[in-house]
mmCIF file with all atom_site columns, N, CA and C in Angstrom:
data_model
loop_
_atom_site.group_PDB
_atom_site.id
_atom_site.type_symbol
_atom_site.label_atom_id
_atom_site.label_alt_id
_atom_site.label_comp_id
_atom_site.label_asym_id
_atom_site.label_entity_id
_atom_site.label_seq_id
_atom_site.pdbx_PDB_ins_code
_atom_site.Cartn_x
_atom_site.Cartn_y
_atom_site.Cartn_z
_atom_site.occupancy
_atom_site.B_iso_or_equiv
_atom_site.pdbx_formal_charge
_atom_site.auth_seq_id
_atom_site.auth_comp_id
_atom_site.auth_asym_id
_atom_site.auth_atom_id
_atom_site.pdbx_PDB_model_num
ATOM 1   N N  . ARG O 1 1  ? -32.459 -140.279 219.051 1.00 52.00 ? 7  ARG O N  1
ATOM 2   C CA . ARG O 1 1  ? -33.654 -140.218 218.233 1.00 52.00 ? 7  ARG O CA 1
ATOM 3   C C  . ARG O 1 1  ? -33.558 -141.290 217.152 1.00 52.00 ? 7  ARG O C  1
ATOM 4   N N  . LEU O 1 2  ? -34.604 -142.049 216.965 1.00 52.00 ? 8  LEU O N  1
ATOM 5   C CA . LEU O 1 2  ? -34.648 -143.133 215.987 1.00 52.00 ? 8  LEU O CA 1
ATOM 6   C C  . LEU O 1 2  ? -34.904 -142.577 214.595 1.00 52.00 ? 8  LEU O C  1
ATOM 7   N N  . GLN O 1 3  ? -34.081 -142.971 213.623 1.00 60.00 ? 9  GLN O N  1
ATOM 8   C CA . GLN O 1 3  ? -34.231 -142.499 212.240 1.00 60.00 ? 9  GLN O CA 1
ATOM 9   C C  . GLN O 1 3  ? -34.149 -143.704 211.304 1.00 60.00 ? 9  GLN O C  1
ATOM 10  N N  . THR O 1 4  ? -35.127 -143.855 210.396 1.00 65.00 ? 10 THR O N  1
ATOM 11  C CA . THR O 1 4  ? -35.102 -144.926 209.408 1.00 65.00 ? 10 THR O CA 1
ATOM 12  C C  . THR O 1 4  ? -34.823 -144.329 208.043 1.00 65.00 ? 10 THR O C  1
ATOM 13  N N  . LEU O 1 5  ? -33.831 -144.898 207.353 1.00 62.00 ? 11 LEU O N  1
ATOM 14  C CA . LEU O 1 5  ? -33.421 -144.436 206.033 1.00 62.00 ? 11 LEU O CA 1
ATOM 15  C C  . LEU O 1 5  ? -33.883 -145.422 204.986 1.00 62.00 ? 11 LEU O C  1
ATOM 16  N N  . ALA O 1 6  ? -34.211 -144.926 203.821 1.00 62.00 ? 12 ALA O N  1
ATOM 17  C CA . ALA O 1 6  ? -34.545 -145.778 202.675 1.00 62.00 ? 12 ALA O CA 1
ATOM 18  C C  . ALA O 1 6  ? -33.752 -145.265 201.484 1.00 62.00 ? 12 ALA O C  1
ATOM 19  N N  . HIS O 1 7  ? -33.278 -146.182 200.645 1.00 61.00 ? 13 HIS O N  1
ATOM 20  C CA . HIS O 1 7  ? -32.504 -145.772 199.474 1.00 61.00 ? 13 HIS O CA 1
ATOM 21  C C  . HIS O 1 7  ? -32.815 -146.690 198.312 1.00 61.00 ? 13 HIS O C  1
ATOM 22  N N  . GLU O 1 8  ? -32.392 -146.276 197.129 1.00 60.00 ? 14 GLU O N  1
ATOM 23  C CA . GLU O 1 8  ? -32.603 -147.070 195.922 1.00 60.00 ? 14 GLU O CA 1
ATOM 24  C C  . GLU O 1 8  ? -31.394 -147.959 195.661 1.00 60.00 ? 14 GLU O C  1
ATOM 25  N N  . ARG O 1 9  ? -31.638 -149.058 195.009 1.00 59.00 ? 15 ARG O N  1
ATOM 26  C CA . ARG O 1 9  ? -30.563 -149.973 194.636 1.00 59.00 ? 15 ARG O CA 1
ATOM 27  C C  . ARG O 1 9  ? -29.747 -149.349 193.511 1.00 59.00 ? 15 ARG O C  1
ATOM 28  N N  . HIS O 1 10 ? -28.428 -149.513 193.561 1.00 56.00 ? 16 HIS O N  1
ATOM 29  C CA . HIS O 1 10 ? -27.559 -149.058 192.473 1.00 56.00 ? 16 HIS O CA 1
ATOM 30  C C  . HIS O 1 10 ? -27.764 -149.989 191.292 1.00 56.00 ? 16 HIS O C  1
ATOM 31  N N  . THR O 1 11 ? -28.080 -149.447 190.132 1.00 54.00 ? 17 THR O N  1
ATOM 32  C CA . THR O 1 11 ? -28.339 -150.299 188.969 1.00 54.00 ? 17 THR O CA 1
ATOM 33  C C  . THR O 1 11 ? -27.124 -150.461 188.074 1.00 54.00 ? 17 THR O C  1
ATOM 34  N N  . SER O 1 12 ? -26.154 -149.565 188.157 1.00 54.00 ? 18 SER O N  1
ATOM 35  C CA . SER O 1 12 ? -24.987 -149.649 187.285 1.00 54.00 ? 18 SER O CA 1
ATOM 36  C C  . SER O 1 12 ? -23.774 -150.218 188.015 1.00 54.00 ? 18 SER O C  1
ATOM 37  N N  . PHE O 1 13 ? -23.968 -150.736 189.199 1.00 57.00 ? 19 PHE O N  1
ATOM 38  C CA . PHE O 1 13 ? -22.870 -151.204 190.030 1.00 57.00 ? 19 PHE O CA 1
ATOM 39  C C  . PHE O 1 13 ? -23.294 -152.518 190.651 1.00 57.00 ? 19 PHE O C  1
ATOM 40  N N  . LYS O 1 14 ? -22.502 -153.545 190.503 1.00 63.00 ? 20 LYS O N  1
ATOM 41  C CA . LYS O 1 14 ? -22.828 -154.871 191.033 1.00 63.00 ? 20 LYS O CA 1
ATOM 42  C C  . LYS O 1 14 ? -22.480 -154.926 192.519 1.00 63.00 ? 20 LYS O C  1
ATOM 43  N N  . GLU O 1 15 ? -23.362 -154.348 193.345 1.00 59.00 ? 21 GLU O N  1
ATOM 44  C CA . GLU O 1 15 ? -23.034 -154.254 194.759 1.00 59.00 ? 21 GLU O CA 1
ATOM 45  C C  . GLU O 1 15 ? -23.242 -155.559 195.501 1.00 59.00 ? 21 GLU O C  1
ATOM 46  N N  . VAL O 1 16 ? -22.494 -155.721 196.575 1.00 81.00 ? 22 VAL O N  1
ATOM 47  C CA . VAL O 1 16 ? -22.622 -156.854 197.470 1.00 81.00 ? 22 VAL O CA 1
ATOM 48  C C  . VAL O 1 16 ? -23.178 -156.377 198.809 1.00 81.00 ? 22 VAL O C  1
ATOM 49  N N  . VAL O 1 17 ? -22.668 -155.225 199.258 1.00 88.00 ? 23 VAL O N  1
ATOM 50  C CA . VAL O 1 17 ? -23.161 -154.606 200.490 1.00 88.00 ? 23 VAL O CA 1
ATOM 51  C C  . VAL O 1 17 ? -23.295 -153.110 200.254 1.00 88.00 ? 23 VAL O C  1
ATOM 52  N N  . ASN O 1 18 ? -23.976 -152.461 201.169 1.00 88.00 ? 24 ASN O N  1
ATOM 53  C CA . ASN O 1 18 ? -24.088 -151.008 201.151 1.00 88.00 ? 24 ASN O CA 1
ATOM 54  C C  . ASN O 1 18 ? -23.476 -150.448 202.421 1.00 88.00 ? 24 ASN O C  1
ATOM 55  N N  . ASP O 1 19 ? -22.631 -149.431 202.279 1.00 92.00 ? 25 ASP O N  1
ATOM 56  C CA . ASP O 1 19 ? -22.140 -148.674 203.432 1.00 92.00 ? 25 ASP O CA 1
ATOM 57  C C  . ASP O 1 19 ? -23.189 -147.625 203.776 1.00 92.00 ? 25 ASP O C  1
ATOM 58  N N  . VAL O 1 20 ? -23.569 -147.548 205.035 1.00 92.00 ? 26 VAL O N  1
ATOM 59  C CA . VAL O 1 20 ? -24.447 -146.485 205.518 1.00 92.00 ? 26 VAL O CA 1
ATOM 60  C C  . VAL O 1 20 ? -23.526 -145.467 206.178 1.00 92.00 ? 26 VAL O C  1
ATOM 61  N N  . ILE O 1 21 ? -23.575 -144.228 205.690 1.00 93.00 ? 27 ILE O N  1
ATOM 62  C CA . ILE O 1 21 ? -22.641 -143.200 206.133 1.00 93.00 ? 27 ILE O CA 1
ATOM 63  C C  . ILE O 1 21 ? -23.401 -142.090 206.845 1.00 93.00 ? 27 ILE O C  1
ATOM 64  N N  . ARG O 1 22 ? -22.977 -141.805 208.079 1.00 93.00 ? 28 ARG O N  1
ATOM 65  C CA . ARG O 1 22 ? -23.580 -140.728 208.877 1.00 93.00 ? 28 ARG O CA 1
ATOM 66  C C  . ARG O 1 22 ? -22.502 -139.688 209.159 1.00 93.00 ? 28 ARG O C  1
ATOM 67  N N  . ASN O 1 23 ? -22.762 -138.446 208.735 1.00 93.00 ? 29 ASN O N  1
ATOM 68  C CA . ASN O 1 23 ? -21.820 -137.350 208.963 1.00 93.00 ? 29 ASN O CA 1
ATOM 69  C C  . ASN O 1 23 ? -20.405 -137.705 208.512 1.00 93.00 ? 29 ASN O C  1
ATOM 70  N N  . GLY O 1 24 ? -20.299 -138.385 207.344 1.00 93.00 ? 30 GLY O N  1
ATOM 71  C CA . GLY O 1 24 ? -19.004 -138.681 206.755 1.00 93.00 ? 30 GLY O CA 1
ATOM 72  C C  . GLY O 1 24 ? -18.325 -139.942 207.251 1.00 93.00 ? 30 GLY O C  1
ATOM 73  N N  . ARG O 1 25 ? -18.936 -140.680 208.173 1.00 94.00 ? 31 ARG O N  1
ATOM 74  C CA . ARG O 1 25 ? -18.331 -141.907 208.714 1.00 94.00 ? 31 ARG O CA 1
ATOM 75  C C  . ARG O 1 25 ? -19.256 -143.097 208.492 1.00 94.00 ? 31 ARG O C  1
ATOM 76  N N  . VAL O 1 26 ? -18.669 -144.236 208.083 1.00 95.00 ? 32 VAL O N  1
ATOM 77  C CA . VAL O 1 26 ? -19.451 -145.460 207.912 1.00 95.00 ? 32 VAL O CA 1
ATOM 78  C C  . VAL O 1 26 ? -19.894 -145.934 209.291 1.00 95.00 ? 32 VAL O C  1
ATOM 79  N N  . ILE O 1 27 ? -21.215 -146.099 209.450 1.00 93.00 ? 33 ILE O N  1
ATOM 80  C CA . ILE O 1 27 ? -21.745 -146.555 210.744 1.00 93.00 ? 33 ILE O CA 1
ATOM 81  C C  . ILE O 1 27 ? -22.316 -147.961 210.666 1.00 93.00 ? 33 ILE O C  1
ATOM 82  N N  . ALA O 1 28 ? -22.536 -148.455 209.433 1.00 92.00 ? 34 ALA O N  1
ATOM 83  C CA . ALA O 1 28 ? -23.111 -149.791 209.276 1.00 92.00 ? 34 ALA O CA 1
ATOM 84  C C  . ALA O 1 28 ? -22.930 -150.261 207.843 1.00 92.00 ? 34 ALA O C  1
ATOM 85  N N  . GLN O 1 29 ? -23.062 -151.569 207.652 1.00 91.00 ? 35 GLN O N  1
ATOM 86  C CA . GLN O 1 29 ? -23.153 -152.150 206.315 1.00 91.00 ? 35 GLN O CA 1
ATOM 87  C C  . GLN O 1 29 ? -24.404 -153.002 206.275 1.00 91.00 ? 35 GLN O C  1
ATOM 88  N N  . THR O 1 30 ? -25.113 -152.915 205.144 1.00 89.00 ? 36 THR O N  1
ATOM 89  C CA . THR O 1 30 ? -26.306 -153.727 204.955 1.00 89.00 ? 36 THR O CA 1
ATOM 90  C C  . THR O 1 30 ? -26.125 -154.563 203.698 1.00 89.00 ? 36 THR O C  1
ATOM 91  N N  . SER O 1 31 ? -26.878 -155.634 203.576 1.00 85.00 ? 37 SER O N  1
ATOM 92  C CA . SER O 1 31 ? -26.819 -156.448 202.362 1.00 85.00 ? 37 SER O CA 1
ATOM 93  C C  . SER O 1 31 ? -27.374 -155.647 201.191 1.00 85.00 ? 37 SER O C  1
ATOM 94  N N  . ALA O 1 32 ? -26.997 -156.028 199.986 1.00 78.00 ? 38 ALA O N  1
ATOM 95  C CA . ALA O 1 32 ? -27.476 -155.330 198.789 1.00 78.00 ? 38 ALA O CA 1
ATOM 96  C C  . ALA O 1 32 ? -28.997 -155.386 198.677 1.00 78.00 ? 38 ALA O C  1
ATOM 97  N N  . ALA O 1 33 ? -29.607 -156.427 199.236 1.00 80.00 ? 39 ALA O N  1
ATOM 98  C CA . ALA O 1 33 ? -31.061 -156.578 199.162 1.00 80.00 ? 39 ALA O CA 1
ATOM 99  C C  . ALA O 1 33 ? -31.794 -155.700 200.179 1.00 80.00 ? 39 ALA O C  1
ATOM 100 N N  . THR O 1 34 ? -31.075 -155.169 201.168 1.00 81.00 ? 40 THR O N  1
ATOM 101 C CA . THR O 1 34 ? -31.685 -154.355 202.208 1.00 81.00 ? 40 THR O CA 1
ATOM 102 C C  . THR O 1 34 ? -31.686 -152.899 201.783 1.00 81.00 ? 40 THR O C  1
ATOM 103 N N  . LEU O 1 35 ? -32.853 -152.312 201.642 1.00 80.00 ? 41 LEU O N  1
ATOM 104 C CA . LEU O 1 35 ? -32.962 -150.937 201.166 1.00 80.00 ? 41 LEU O CA 1
ATOM 105 C C  . LEU O 1 35 ? -33.371 -149.962 202.261 1.00 80.00 ? 41 LEU O C  1
ATOM 106 N N  . THR O 1 36 ? -33.342 -150.414 203.522 1.00 83.00 ? 42 THR O N  1
ATOM 107 C CA . THR O 1 36 ? -33.620 -149.529 204.645 1.00 83.00 ? 42 THR O CA 1
ATOM 108 C C  . THR O 1 36 ? -32.603 -149.791 205.748 1.00 83.00 ? 42 THR O C  1
ATOM 109 N N  . TYR O 1 37 ? -32.417 -148.802 206.576 1.00 86.00 ? 43 TYR O N  1
ATOM 110 C CA . TYR O 1 37 ? -31.554 -148.933 207.750 1.00 86.00 ? 43 TYR O CA 1
ATOM 111 C C  . TYR O 1 37 ? -32.143 -148.038 208.834 1.00 86.00 ? 43 TYR O C  1
ATOM 112 N N  . THR O 1 38 ? -32.232 -148.534 210.057 1.00 88.00 ? 44 THR O N  1
ATOM 113 C CA . THR O 1 38 ? -32.731 -147.752 211.171 1.00 88.00 ? 44 THR O CA 1
ATOM 114 C C  . THR O 1 38 ? -31.565 -147.410 212.091 1.00 88.00 ? 44 THR O C  1
ATOM 115 N N  . ASP O 1 39 ? -31.362 -146.127 212.299 1.00 87.00 ? 45 ASP O N  1
ATOM 116 C CA . ASP O 1 39 ? -30.291 -145.630 213.160 1.00 87.00 ? 45 ASP O CA 1
ATOM 117 C C  . ASP O 1 39 ? -30.904 -145.219 214.493 1.00 87.00 ? 45 ASP O C  1
ATOM 118 N N  . PRO O 1 40 ? -30.621 -145.969 215.558 1.00 85.00 ? 46 PRO O N  1
ATOM 119 C CA . PRO O 1 40 ? -31.229 -145.659 216.851 1.00 85.00 ? 46 PRO O CA 1
ATOM 120 C C  . PRO O 1 40 ? -30.608 -144.453 217.553 1.00 85.00 ? 46 PRO O C  1
ATOM 121 N N  . ASP O 1 41 ? -29.455 -143.980 217.064 1.00 80.00 ? 47 ASP O N  1
ATOM 122 C CA . ASP O 1 41 ? -28.730 -142.903 217.735 1.00 80.00 ? 47 ASP O CA 1
ATOM 123 C C  . ASP O 1 41 ? -28.610 -141.652 216.876 1.00 80.00 ? 47 ASP O C  1
ATOM 124 N N  . ALA O 1 42 ? -29.639 -141.316 216.135 1.00 82.00 ? 48 ALA O N  1
ATOM 125 C CA . ALA O 1 42 ? -29.573 -140.200 215.188 1.00 82.00 ? 48 ALA O CA 1
ATOM 126 C C  . ALA O 1 42 ? -29.936 -138.877 215.843 1.00 82.00 ? 48 ALA O C  1
ATOM 127 N N  . PRO O 1 43 ? -28.930 -138.025 216.094 1.00 83.00 ? 49 PRO O N  1
ATOM 128 C CA . PRO O 1 43 ? -29.271 -136.701 216.605 1.00 83.00 ? 49 PRO O CA 1
ATOM 129 C C  . PRO O 1 43 ? -29.827 -135.815 215.498 1.00 83.00 ? 49 PRO O C  1
ATOM 130 N N  . ALA O 1 44 ? -30.568 -134.792 215.856 1.00 83.00 ? 50 ALA O N  1
ATOM 131 C CA . ALA O 1 44 ? -31.099 -133.864 214.860 1.00 83.00 ? 50 ALA O CA 1
ATOM 132 C C  . ALA O 1 44 ? -29.942 -133.245 214.086 1.00 83.00 ? 50 ALA O C  1
ATOM 133 N N  . GLY O 1 45 ? -30.149 -132.979 212.810 1.00 88.00 ? 51 GLY O N  1
ATOM 134 C CA . GLY O 1 45 ? -29.121 -132.381 211.977 1.00 88.00 ? 51 GLY O CA 1
ATOM 135 C C  . GLY O 1 45 ? -28.126 -133.371 211.411 1.00 88.00 ? 51 GLY O C  1
ATOM 136 N N  . THR O 1 46 ? -28.425 -134.665 211.494 1.00 91.00 ? 52 THR O N  1
ATOM 137 C CA . THR O 1 46 ? -27.531 -135.705 211.002 1.00 91.00 ? 52 THR O CA 1
ATOM 138 C C  . THR O 1 46 ? -27.628 -135.814 209.485 1.00 91.00 ? 52 THR O C  1
ATOM 139 N N  . ALA O 1 47 ? -26.474 -135.955 208.823 1.00 92.00 ? 53 ALA O N  1
ATOM 140 C CA . ALA O 1 47 ? -26.423 -136.108 207.365 1.00 92.00 ? 53 ALA O CA 1
ATOM 141 C C  . ALA O 1 47 ? -26.100 -137.561 207.027 1.00 92.00 ? 53 ALA O C  1
ATOM 142 N N  . TYR O 1 48 ? -26.879 -138.147 206.097 1.00 91.00 ? 54 TYR O N  1
ATOM 143 C CA . TYR O 1 48 ? -26.706 -139.546 205.698 1.00 91.00 ? 54 TYR O CA 1
ATOM 144 C C  . TYR O 1 48 ? -26.500 -139.667 204.199 1.00 91.00 ? 54 TYR O C  1
ATOM 145 N N  . THR O 1 49 ? -25.762 -140.691 203.817 1.00 90.00 ? 55 THR O N  1
ATOM 146 C CA . THR O 1 49 ? -25.689 -141.133 202.435 1.00 90.00 ? 55 THR O CA 1
ATOM 147 C C  . THR O 1 49 ? -25.381 -142.628 202.447 1.00 90.00 ? 55 THR O C  1
ATOM 148 N N  . VAL O 1 50 ? -25.468 -143.255 201.291 1.00 89.00 ? 56 VAL O N  1
ATOM 149 C CA . VAL O 1 50 ? -25.230 -144.694 201.157 1.00 89.00 ? 56 VAL O CA 1
ATOM 150 C C  . VAL O 1 50 ? -24.376 -144.907 199.915 1.00 89.00 ? 56 VAL O C  1
ATOM 151 N N  . ARG O 1 51 ? -23.466 -145.887 199.961 1.00 89.00 ? 57 ARG O N  1
ATOM 152 C CA . ARG O 1 51 ? -22.703 -146.243 198.765 1.00 89.00 ? 57 ARG O CA 1
ATOM 153 C C  . ARG O 1 51 ? -22.617 -147.758 198.674 1.00 89.00 ? 57 ARG O C  1
ATOM 154 N N  . ALA O 1 52 ? -22.556 -148.258 197.447 1.00 87.00 ? 58 ALA O N  1
ATOM 155 C CA . ALA O 1 52 ? -22.447 -149.695 197.198 1.00 87.00 ? 58 ALA O CA 1
ATOM 156 C C  . ALA O 1 52 ? -20.984 -150.115 197.255 1.00 87.00 ? 58 ALA O C  1
ATOM 157 N N  . VAL O 1 53 ? -20.767 -151.357 197.686 1.00 89.00 ? 59 VAL O N  1
ATOM 158 C CA . VAL O 1 53 ? -19.426 -151.934 197.733 1.00 89.00 ? 59 VAL O CA 1
ATOM 159 C C  . VAL O 1 53 ? -19.491 -153.310 197.076 1.00 89.00 ? 59 VAL O C  1
ATOM 160 N N  . ASP O 1 54 ? -18.561 -153.593 196.137 1.00 85.00 ? 60 ASP O N  1
ATOM 161 C CA . ASP O 1 54 ? -18.571 -154.897 195.473 1.00 85.00 ? 60 ASP O CA 1
ATOM 162 C C  . ASP O 1 54 ? -17.613 -155.871 196.161 1.00 85.00 ? 60 ASP O C  1
ATOM 163 N N  . LEU O 1 55 ? -17.495 -157.090 195.610 1.00 83.00 ? 61 LEU O N  1
ATOM 164 C CA . LEU O 1 55 ? -16.650 -158.133 196.204 1.00 83.00 ? 61 LEU O CA 1
ATOM 165 C C  . LEU O 1 55 ? -15.186 -157.741 196.316 1.00 83.00 ? 61 LEU O C  1
ATOM 166 N N  . ARG O 1 56 ? -14.700 -156.907 195.418 1.00 84.00 ? 62 ARG O N  1
ATOM 167 C CA . ARG O 1 56 ? -13.296 -156.484 195.434 1.00 84.00 ? 62 ARG O CA 1
ATOM 168 C C  . ARG O 1 56 ? -13.044 -155.283 196.348 1.00 84.00 ? 62 ARG O C  1
ATOM 169 N N  . GLY O 1 57 ? -14.102 -154.763 196.950 1.00 87.00 ? 63 GLY O N  1
ATOM 170 C CA . GLY O 1 57 ? -13.955 -153.606 197.821 1.00 87.00 ? 63 GLY O CA 1
ATOM 171 C C  . GLY O 1 57 ? -14.089 -152.277 197.100 1.00 87.00 ? 63 GLY O C  1
ATOM 172 N N  . ASN O 1 58 ? -14.419 -152.319 195.802 1.00 87.00 ? 64 ASN O N  1
ATOM 173 C CA . ASN O 1 58 ? -14.658 -151.084 195.058 1.00 87.00 ? 64 ASN O CA 1
ATOM 174 C C  . ASN O 1 58 ? -15.925 -150.432 195.584 1.00 87.00 ? 64 ASN O C  1
ATOM 175 N N  . ARG O 1 59 ? -15.868 -149.122 195.742 1.00 89.00 ? 65 ARG O N  1
ATOM 176 C CA . ARG O 1 59 ? -17.013 -148.375 196.262 1.00 89.00 ? 65 ARG O CA 1
ATOM 177 C C  . ARG O 1 59 ? -17.584 -147.469 195.186 1.00 89.00 ? 65 ARG O C  1
ATOM 178 N N  . SER O 1 60 ? -18.906 -147.409 195.124 1.00 86.00 ? 66 SER O N  1
ATOM 179 C CA . SER O 1 60 ? -19.563 -146.510 194.174 1.00 86.00 ? 66 SER O CA 1
ATOM 180 C C  . SER O 1 60 ? -19.438 -145.069 194.668 1.00 86.00 ? 66 SER O C  1
ATOM 181 N N  . ALA O 1 61 ? -19.748 -144.155 193.794 1.00 87.00 ? 67 ALA O N  1
ATOM 182 C CA . ALA O 1 61 ? -19.832 -142.752 194.228 1.00 87.00 ? 67 ALA O CA 1
ATOM 183 C C  . ALA O 1 61 ? -21.025 -142.623 195.166 1.00 87.00 ? 67 ALA O C  1
ATOM 184 N N  . SER O 1 62 ? -20.893 -141.789 196.154 1.00 84.00 ? 68 SER O N  1
ATOM 185 C CA . SER O 1 62 ? -21.997 -141.553 197.084 1.00 84.00 ? 68 SER O CA 1
ATOM 186 C C  . SER O 1 62 ? -22.835 -140.384 196.600 1.00 84.00 ? 68 SER O C  1
ATOM 187 N N  . PRO O 1 63 ? -24.147 -140.520 196.670 1.00 86.00 ? 69 PRO O N  1
ATOM 188 C CA . PRO O 1 63 ? -24.982 -139.347 196.353 1.00 86.00 ? 69 PRO O CA 1
ATOM 189 C C  . PRO O 1 63 ? -24.781 -138.284 197.419 1.00 86.00 ? 69 PRO O C  1
ATOM 190 N N  . ALA O 1 64 ? -25.222 -137.085 197.135 1.00 90.00 ? 70 ALA O N  1
ATOM 191 C CA . ALA O 1 64 ? -25.104 -136.007 198.120 1.00 90.00 ? 70 ALA O CA 1
ATOM 192 C C  . ALA O 1 64 ? -25.816 -136.408 199.403 1.00 90.00 ? 70 ALA O C  1
ATOM 193 N N  . PRO O 1 65 ? -25.220 -136.120 200.543 1.00 92.00 ? 71 PRO O N  1
ATOM 194 C CA . PRO O 1 65 ? -25.865 -136.454 201.818 1.00 92.00 ? 71 PRO O CA 1
ATOM 195 C C  . PRO O 1 65 ? -27.197 -135.737 201.989 1.00 92.00 ? 71 PRO O C  1
ATOM 196 N N  . LYS O 1 66 ? -28.100 -136.394 202.675 1.00 89.00 ? 72 LYS O N  1
ATOM 197 C CA . LYS O 1 66 ? -29.400 -135.809 203.053 1.00 89.00 ? 72 LYS O CA 1
ATOM 198 C C  . LYS O 1 66 ? -29.367 -135.560 204.559 1.00 89.00 ? 72 LYS O C  1
ATOM 199 N N  . THR O 1 67 ? -29.762 -134.379 204.952 1.00 90.00 ? 73 THR O N  1
ATOM 200 C CA . THR O 1 67 ? -29.777 -134.040 206.378 1.00 90.00 ? 73 THR O CA 1
ATOM 201 C C  . THR O 1 67 ? -31.187 -134.207 206.925 1.00 90.00 ? 73 THR O C  1
ATOM 202 N N  . VAL O 1 68 ? -31.282 -134.871 208.069 1.00 83.00 ? 74 VAL O N  1
ATOM 203 C CA . VAL O 1 68 ? -32.581 -135.086 208.717 1.00 83.00 ? 74 VAL O CA 1
ATOM 204 C C  . VAL O 1 68 ? -32.651 -134.222 209.963 1.00 83.00 ? 74 VAL O C  1
ATOM 205 N N  . SER O 1 69 ? -33.873 -133.842 210.322 1.00 74.00 ? 75 SER O N  1
ATOM 206 C CA . SER O 1 69 ? -34.021 -133.000 211.512 1.00 74.00 ? 75 SER O CA 1
ATOM 207 C C  . SER O 1 69 ? -34.855 -133.691 212.557 1.00 74.00 ? 75 SER O C  1
#
């Protein structure tokens, strides 16, 4: 099932890329300018979150996952 995610840019963190996390595992990275990601393999009940990553590999805190049906 195709699922498109949208998220807000981190304002307190100088991100370079965003980790897209599905059910606790990183499934993709997007550029900091990209605020959407389309997951072509999203089964119902999938939980997603996103975190920013800077040049040194520091990761921001992840917001609580959102579950899609």
